[in-house]
PDB file of C-alpha atoms in Angstrom:
ATOM      1  CA  MET A 528      -9.606  61.349 -37.474  1.00  0.00           C
ATOM      2  CA  SER A 529      -7.197  58.879 -35.936  1.00  0.00           C
ATOM      3  CA  ASN A 530      -8.751  59.132 -32.456  1.00  0.00           C
ATOM      4  CA  ILE A 531     -12.185  57.999 -33.721  1.00  0.00           C
ATOM      5  CA  ASP A 532     -12.875  54.289 -33.343  1.00  0.00           C
ATOM      6  CA  GLU A 533     -12.506  52.719 -36.807  1.00  0.00           C
ATOM      7  CA  GLU A 534     -15.843  50.901 -36.736  1.00  0.00           C
ATOM      8  CA  ILE A 535     -17.660  54.072 -35.651  1.00  0.00           C
ATOM      9  CA  ARG A 536     -15.827  56.113 -38.305  1.00  0.00           C
ATOM     10  CA  ARG A 537     -16.954  53.651 -40.989  1.00  0.00           C
ATOM     11  CA  GLU A 538     -20.566  53.666 -39.724  1.00  0.00           C
ATOM     12  CA  VAL A 539     -20.671  57.474 -39.729  1.00  0.00           C
ATOM     13  CA  ILE A 540     -19.198  57.796 -43.235  1.00  0.00           C
ATOM     14  CA  ALA A 541     -21.722  55.253 -44.543  1.00  0.00           C
ATOM     15  CA  GLU A 542     -24.588  57.179 -42.877  1.00  0.00           C
ATOM     16  CA  VAL A 543     -23.380  60.536 -44.234  1.00  0.00           C
ATOM     17  CA  TYR A 544     -23.268  59.102 -47.763  1.00  0.00           C
ATOM     18  CA  ARG A 545     -26.689  57.469 -47.365  1.00  0.00           C
ATOM     19  CA  GLN A 546     -28.225  60.753 -46.237  1.00  0.00           C
ATOM     20  CA  VAL A 547     -26.647  62.978 -48.892  1.00  0.00           C
ATOM     21  CA  ASP A 548     -27.699  60.502 -51.561  1.00  0.00           C
ATOM     22  CA  ASP A 549     -31.297  60.594 -50.307  1.00  0.00           C
ATOM     23  CA  LEU A 550     -31.167  64.405 -50.263  1.00  0.00           C
ATOM     24  CA  ASP A 551     -29.876  64.778 -53.865  1.00  0.00           C
ATOM     25  CA  TRP A 552     -26.746  66.567 -52.615  1.00  0.00           C
ATOM     26  CA  ASP A 553     -25.679  67.815 -56.062  1.00  0.00           C
ATOM     27  CA  GLY A 554     -29.026  69.551 -56.519  1.00  0.00           C
ATOM     28  CA  MET A 555     -29.065  71.231 -53.100  1.00  0.00           C
ATOM     29  CA  THR A 556     -28.479  74.946 -52.606  1.00  0.00           C
ATOM     30  CA  THR A 557     -25.617  76.149 -50.430  1.00  0.00           C
ATOM     31  CA  ARG A 558     -28.159  77.171 -47.787  1.00  0.00           C
ATOM     32  CA  ALA A 559     -29.817  73.734 -47.792  1.00  0.00           C
ATOM     33  CA  ARG A 560     -26.421  72.089 -47.420  1.00  0.00           C
ATOM     34  CA  SER A 561     -25.567  74.384 -44.526  1.00  0.00           C
ATOM     35  CA  ASP A 562     -28.845  73.460 -42.829  1.00  0.00           C
ATOM     36  CA  TRP A 563     -28.044  69.766 -43.259  1.00  0.00           C
ATOM     37  CA  TYR A 564     -24.574  70.238 -41.707  1.00  0.00           C
ATOM     38  CA  ALA A 565     -26.230  71.864 -38.688  1.00  0.00           C
ATOM     39  CA  ARG A 566     -28.734  68.982 -38.380  1.00  0.00           C
ATOM     40  CA  CYS A 567     -26.071  66.299 -38.653  1.00  0.00           C
ATOM     41  CA  ILE A 568     -24.445  67.548 -35.447  1.00  0.00           C
ATOM     42  CA  ASP A 569     -27.557  66.480 -33.507  1.00  0.00           C
ATOM     43  CA  ASP A 570     -28.235  63.386 -35.604  1.00  0.00           C
ATOM     44  CA  PRO A 571     -27.676  60.355 -33.329  1.00  0.00           C
ATOM     45  CA  LEU A 572     -26.193  58.382 -36.236  1.00  0.00           C
ATOM     46  CA  ILE A 573     -23.636  61.082 -37.115  1.00  0.00           C
ATOM     47  CA  GLY A 574     -22.947  63.672 -34.407  1.00  0.00           C
ATOM     48  CA  GLY A 575     -24.217  61.349 -31.690  1.00  0.00           C
ATOM     49  CA  LYS A 576     -21.506  58.836 -32.542  1.00  0.00           C
ATOM     50  CA  LEU A 577     -18.738  61.323 -33.333  1.00  0.00           C
ATOM     51  CA  THR A 578     -19.116  63.355 -30.131  1.00  0.00           C
ATOM     52  CA  ARG A 579     -17.908  60.326 -28.194  1.00  0.00           C
ATOM     53  CA  PHE A 580     -14.504  60.976 -29.795  1.00  0.00           C
ATOM     54  CA  ILE A 581     -14.372  64.618 -30.888  1.00  0.00           C
ATOM     55  CA  ALA A 582     -15.792  67.889 -29.564  1.00  0.00           C
ATOM     56  CA  ARG A 583     -19.305  68.778 -30.696  1.00  0.00           C
ATOM     57  CA  ASP A 584     -18.066  71.935 -32.448  1.00  0.00           C
ATOM     58  CA  ARG A 585     -15.707  69.799 -34.582  1.00  0.00           C
ATOM     59  CA  VAL A 586     -18.422  67.490 -35.984  1.00  0.00           C
ATOM     60  CA  ARG A 587     -19.400  69.799 -38.847  1.00  0.00           C
ATOM     61  CA  VAL A 588     -15.770  70.313 -39.860  1.00  0.00           C
ATOM     62  CA  TRP A 589     -15.055  66.564 -39.662  1.00  0.00           C
ATOM     63  CA  VAL A 590     -18.035  65.750 -41.897  1.00  0.00           C
ATOM     64  CA  LYS A 591     -17.339  68.581 -44.374  1.00  0.00           C
ATOM     65  CA  ASP A 592     -13.567  68.083 -44.637  1.00  0.00           C
ATOM     66  CA  GLY A 593     -13.736  64.280 -44.629  1.00  0.00           C
ATOM     67  CA  PRO A 594     -16.649  62.413 -46.195  1.00  0.00           C
ATOM     68  CA  ILE A 595     -18.172  65.357 -48.089  1.00  0.00           C
ATOM     69  CA  LYS A 596     -14.861  66.550 -49.509  1.00  0.00           C
ATOM     70  CA  GLU A 597     -14.191  63.000 -50.750  1.00  0.00           C
ATOM     71  CA  LEU A 598     -17.745  62.482 -52.099  1.00  0.00           C
ATOM     72  CA  PRO A 599     -16.966  63.277 -55.771  1.00  0.00           C
ATOM     73  CA  ARG A 600     -13.974  60.901 -55.859  1.00  0.00           C
ATOM     74  CA  ALA A 601     -15.923  58.224 -53.977  1.00  0.00           C
ATOM     75  CA  ARG A 602     -18.680  58.462 -56.571  1.00  0.00           C
ATOM     76  CA  TYR A 603     -16.091  57.734 -59.270  1.00  0.00           C
ATOM     77  CA  GLY A 604     -15.005  54.682 -57.272  1.00  0.00           C
ATOM     78  CA  LEU A 605     -11.725  56.366 -56.316  1.00  0.00           C
ATOM     79  CA  GLY A 606     -10.066  57.173 -53.019  1.00  0.00           C
ATOM     80  CA  PRO A 607     -10.388  55.909 -49.451  1.00  0.00           C
ATOM     81  CA  TYR A 608     -14.147  56.542 -49.213  1.00  0.00           C
ATOM     82  CA  ALA A 609     -15.173  54.768 -52.453  1.00  0.00           C
ATOM     83  CA  GLN A 610     -16.503  51.722 -50.623  1.00  0.00           C
ATOM     84  CA  PHE A 611     -19.087  53.896 -48.847  1.00  0.00           C
ATOM     85  CA  ALA A 612     -20.601  55.544 -51.932  1.00  0.00           C
ATOM     86  CA  VAL A 613     -24.296  54.776 -52.261  1.00  0.00           C
ATOM     87  CA  SER A 614     -24.436  56.030 -55.849  1.00  0.00           C
ATOM     88  CA  ARG A 615     -21.717  56.049 -58.464  1.00  0.00           C
ATOM     89  CA  TYR A 616     -20.920  57.895 -61.625  1.00  0.00           C
ATOM     90  CA  PRO A 617     -19.875  55.815 -64.595  1.00  0.00           C
ATOM     91  CA  GLY A 618     -16.355  54.439 -64.265  1.00  0.00           C
ATOM     92  CA  MET A 619     -13.354  55.702 -66.177  1.00  0.00           C
ATOM     93  CA  GLU A 620     -13.936  53.169 -68.962  1.00  0.00           C
ATOM     94  CA  GLN A 621     -17.502  54.378 -69.512  1.00  0.00           C
ATOM     95  CA  ILE A 622     -16.338  58.002 -69.369  1.00  0.00           C
ATOM     96  CA  ALA A 623     -13.732  57.239 -72.041  1.00  0.00           C
ATOM     97  CA  HIS A 624     -16.359  55.531 -74.207  1.00  0.00           C
ATOM     98  CA  GLN A 625     -18.727  58.474 -73.835  1.00  0.00           C
ATOM     99  CA  ALA A 626     -16.081  61.160 -74.428  1.00  0.00           C
ATOM    100  CA  ILE A 627     -13.856  59.532 -77.047  1.00  0.00           C
ATOM    101  CA  GLY A 628     -15.455  56.366 -78.390  1.00  0.00           C
ATOM    102  CA  PRO A 629     -16.233  52.717 -77.643  1.00  0.00           C
ATOM    103  CA  GLU A 630     -12.885  51.417 -78.866  1.00  0.00           C
ATOM    104  CA  TRP A 631     -10.924  53.295 -76.176  1.00  0.00           C
ATOM    105  CA  LEU A 632      -9.864  51.359 -73.059  1.00  0.00           C
ATOM    106  CA  ALA A 633      -8.957  52.940 -69.716  1.00  0.00           C
ATOM    107  CA  ASP A 634      -5.920  51.605 -67.859  1.00  0.00           C
ATOM    108  CA  PRO A 635      -6.879  51.280 -64.158  1.00  0.00           C
ATOM    109  CA  GLU A 636      -3.215  50.864 -63.178  1.00  0.00           C
ATOM    110  CA  THR A 637      -2.537  54.490 -64.160  1.00  0.00           C
ATOM    111  CA  VAL A 638      -5.304  56.214 -62.156  1.00  0.00           C
ATOM    112  CA  GLU A 639      -4.347  59.324 -60.224  1.00  0.00           C
ATOM    113  CA  VAL A 640      -6.538  61.821 -58.411  1.00  0.00           C
ATOM    114  CA  LYS A 641      -6.645  65.566 -57.780  1.00  0.00           C
ATOM    115  CA  PRO A 642      -7.618  65.845 -60.546  1.00  0.00           C
ATOM    116  CA  ASN A 643      -8.835  62.433 -61.735  1.00  0.00           C
ATOM    117  CA  ARG A 644      -6.775  61.120 -64.632  1.00  0.00           C
ATOM    118  CA  CYS A 645      -5.667  57.911 -66.296  1.00  0.00           C
ATOM    119  CA  LEU A 646      -4.214  56.628 -69.541  1.00  0.00           C
ATOM    120  CA  VAL A 647      -6.740  55.607 -72.163  1.00  0.00           C
ATOM    121  CA  HIS A 648      -5.605  53.416 -75.067  1.00  0.00           C
ATOM    122  CA  GLY A 649      -7.185  53.713 -78.486  1.00  0.00           C
ATOM    123  CA  PRO A 650      -6.711  51.785 -81.718  1.00  0.00           C
ATOM    124  CA  GLU A 651      -3.502  53.601 -82.650  1.00  0.00           C
ATOM    125  CA  SER A 652      -2.627  55.926 -79.783  1.00  0.00           C
ATOM    126  CA  LYS A 653      -3.123  56.743 -76.136  1.00  0.00           C
ATOM    127  CA  VAL A 654      -4.190  59.849 -74.265  1.00  0.00           C
ATOM    128  CA  LEU A 655      -4.131  60.968 -70.675  1.00  0.00           C
ATOM    129  CA  MET A 656      -7.801  61.523 -69.917  1.00  0.00           C
ATOM    130  CA  ILE A 657      -8.232  64.172 -67.209  1.00  0.00           C
ATOM    131  CA  TRP A 658     -11.803  64.485 -65.953  1.00  0.00           C
ATOM    132  CA  GLY A 659     -13.881  66.355 -63.447  1.00  0.00           C
ATOM    133  CA  PRO A 660     -16.622  68.962 -63.058  1.00  0.00           C
ATOM    134  CA  ALA A 661     -16.615  72.405 -64.660  1.00  0.00           C
ATOM    135  CA  ALA A 662     -15.813  73.930 -61.254  1.00  0.00           C
ATOM    136  CA  ASP A 663     -12.405  72.217 -61.456  1.00  0.00           C
ATOM    137  CA  LEU A 664     -11.573  73.423 -64.963  1.00  0.00           C
ATOM    138  CA  ALA A 665      -8.466  75.337 -63.856  1.00  0.00           C
ATOM    139  CA  ASP A 666      -7.079  72.180 -62.199  1.00  0.00           C
ATOM    140  CA  LEU A 667      -7.936  70.074 -65.254  1.00  0.00           C
ATOM    141  CA  VAL A 668      -6.190  72.471 -67.636  1.00  0.00           C
ATOM    142  CA  TRP A 669      -3.192  72.798 -65.312  1.00  0.00           C
ATOM    143  CA  ALA A 670      -2.839  69.000 -65.137  1.00  0.00           C
ATOM    144  CA  GLY A 671      -2.968  68.904 -68.939  1.00  0.00           C
ATOM    145  CA  ILE A 672      -0.271  71.567 -69.243  1.00  0.00           C
ATOM    146  CA  ASN A 673       1.941  69.704 -66.756  1.00  0.00           C
ATOM    147  CA  THR A 674       1.452  66.466 -68.689  1.00  0.00           C
ATOM    148  CA  ARG A 675       2.543  68.175 -71.884  1.00  0.00           C
ATOM    149  CA  VAL A 676       5.586  69.769 -70.173  1.00  0.00           C
ATOM    150  CA  ASP A 677       6.559  66.441 -68.561  1.00  0.00           C
ATOM    151  CA  GLY A 678       6.401  64.661 -71.912  1.00  0.00           C
ATOM    152  CA  GLY A 679       3.525  62.351 -71.036  1.00  0.00           C
ATOM    153  CA  ALA A 680       0.760  61.099 -73.263  1.00  0.00           C
ATOM    154  CA  GLU A 681      -1.331  63.646 -75.147  1.00  0.00           C
ATOM    155  CA  PRO A 682      -3.761  65.172 -72.598  1.00  0.00           C
ATOM    156  CA  LEU A 683      -7.522  65.190 -73.117  1.00  0.00           C
ATOM    157  CA  ILE A 684      -9.776  67.117 -70.749  1.00  0.00           C
ATOM    158  CA  VAL A 685     -13.276  65.782 -70.102  1.00  0.00           C
ATOM    159  CA  VAL A 686     -15.605  68.192 -68.332  1.00  0.00           C
ATOM    160  CA  ALA A 687     -18.065  65.799 -66.723  1.00  0.00           C
ATOM    161  CA  SER A 688     -21.293  67.380 -65.488  1.00  0.00           C
ATOM    162  CA  PRO A 689     -23.681  65.459 -63.246  1.00  0.00           C
ATOM    163  CA  GLN A 690     -27.127  65.005 -64.758  1.00  0.00           C
ATOM    164  CA  GLY A 691     -29.340  67.845 -63.620  1.00  0.00           C
ATOM    165  CA  THR A 692     -26.606  70.457 -63.853  1.00  0.00           C
ATOM    166  CA  ARG A 693     -26.491  72.371 -67.074  1.00  0.00           C
ATOM    167  CA  LEU A 694     -23.735  74.363 -68.691  1.00  0.00           C
ATOM    168  CA  SER A 695     -24.721  77.059 -71.140  1.00  0.00           C
ATOM    169  CA  GLU A 696     -23.402  77.064 -74.702  1.00  0.00           C
ATOM    170  CA  GLY A 697     -21.369  80.132 -73.728  1.00  0.00           C
ATOM    171  CA  GLU A 698     -19.758  78.337 -70.768  1.00  0.00           C
ATOM    172  CA  MET A 699     -18.895  75.311 -72.894  1.00  0.00           C
ATOM    173  CA  LEU A 700     -17.428  77.526 -75.623  1.00  0.00           C
ATOM    174  CA  ARG A 701     -15.332  79.348 -73.032  1.00  0.00           C
ATOM    175  CA  HIS A 702     -14.022  76.016 -71.681  1.00  0.00           C
ATOM    176  CA  ARG A 703     -13.004  74.937 -75.188  1.00  0.00           C
ATOM    177  CA  LEU A 704     -11.311  78.286 -75.872  1.00  0.00           C
ATOM    178  CA  LEU A 705      -9.373  78.139 -72.596  1.00  0.00           C
ATOM    179  CA  ALA A 706      -8.209  74.584 -73.349  1.00  0.00           C
ATOM    180  CA  LYS A 707      -7.344  75.604 -76.925  1.00  0.00           C
ATOM    181  CA  GLU A 708      -5.006  78.302 -75.547  1.00  0.00           C
ATOM    182  CA  ALA A 709      -3.119  75.452 -73.856  1.00  0.00           C
ATOM    183  CA  THR A 710      -3.393  73.355 -77.069  1.00  0.00           C
ATOM    184  CA  ILE A 711      -5.397  70.687 -75.256  1.00  0.00           C
ATOM    185  CA  ASP A 712      -8.507  68.982 -76.619  1.00  0.00           C
ATOM    186  CA  LEU A 713     -11.579  69.286 -74.369  1.00  0.00           C
ATOM    187  CA  ARG A 714     -14.881  67.382 -74.431  1.00  0.00           C
ATOM    188  CA  HIS A 715     -18.098  67.829 -72.444  1.00  0.00           C
ATOM    189  CA  ILE A 716     -20.181  64.909 -71.194  1.00  0.00           C
ATOM    190  CA  THR A 717     -23.095  64.409 -68.807  1.00  0.00           C
ATOM    191  CA  LEU A 718     -22.907  61.760 -66.088  1.00  0.00           C
ATOM    192  CA  ARG A 719     -25.802  59.944 -64.499  1.00  0.00           C
ATOM    193  CA  LEU A 720     -25.521  58.736 -60.899  1.00  0.00           C
ATOM    194  CA  ALA A 721     -26.611  55.128 -60.392  1.00  0.00           C
ATOM    195  CA  ARG A 722     -27.210  53.342 -57.105  1.00  0.00           C
ATOM    196  CA  VAL A 723     -24.682  50.627 -56.317  1.00  0.00           C
TER     197      VAL A 723
END
């Protein structure tokens, strides 16, 4: 990415995020996403700008491994692409309120990613809130186990599903049972994207 002009790189990331937001990316099938990747190569605002700096056959990979890979974190307001997000999920404070209660306060100085996590302070204790989608459950549980082994704050896993995606009762029960095996509390919440 370093050989792409910075202004062009920023313009392309902003355009990618604008388009995927208009397309309802989270609701798209794998095939529809693949079709969009193919179209973006010829799009003058994406591939047209990138091919001045990288080979045409690298455009899809650049878009997929850069802006799209960072899209979930950007929507949480985290990571290097956050400023380009057109829509955002609720912030960590709102996630804590929804998952634990309104008296819990997230500490933005403790935010880490991969998976997303931060300390959340309650009336008499604190927890390390670890959140992400159901697809990342293994990473969420693993981060919780590592927190426990490292002697950190009590871990709490929050499986955060975007509105429009639905987990079955069986899936949610399985998540809770898996977390219980690691002696970690787990909560499920639904997140609504909002335009910024």
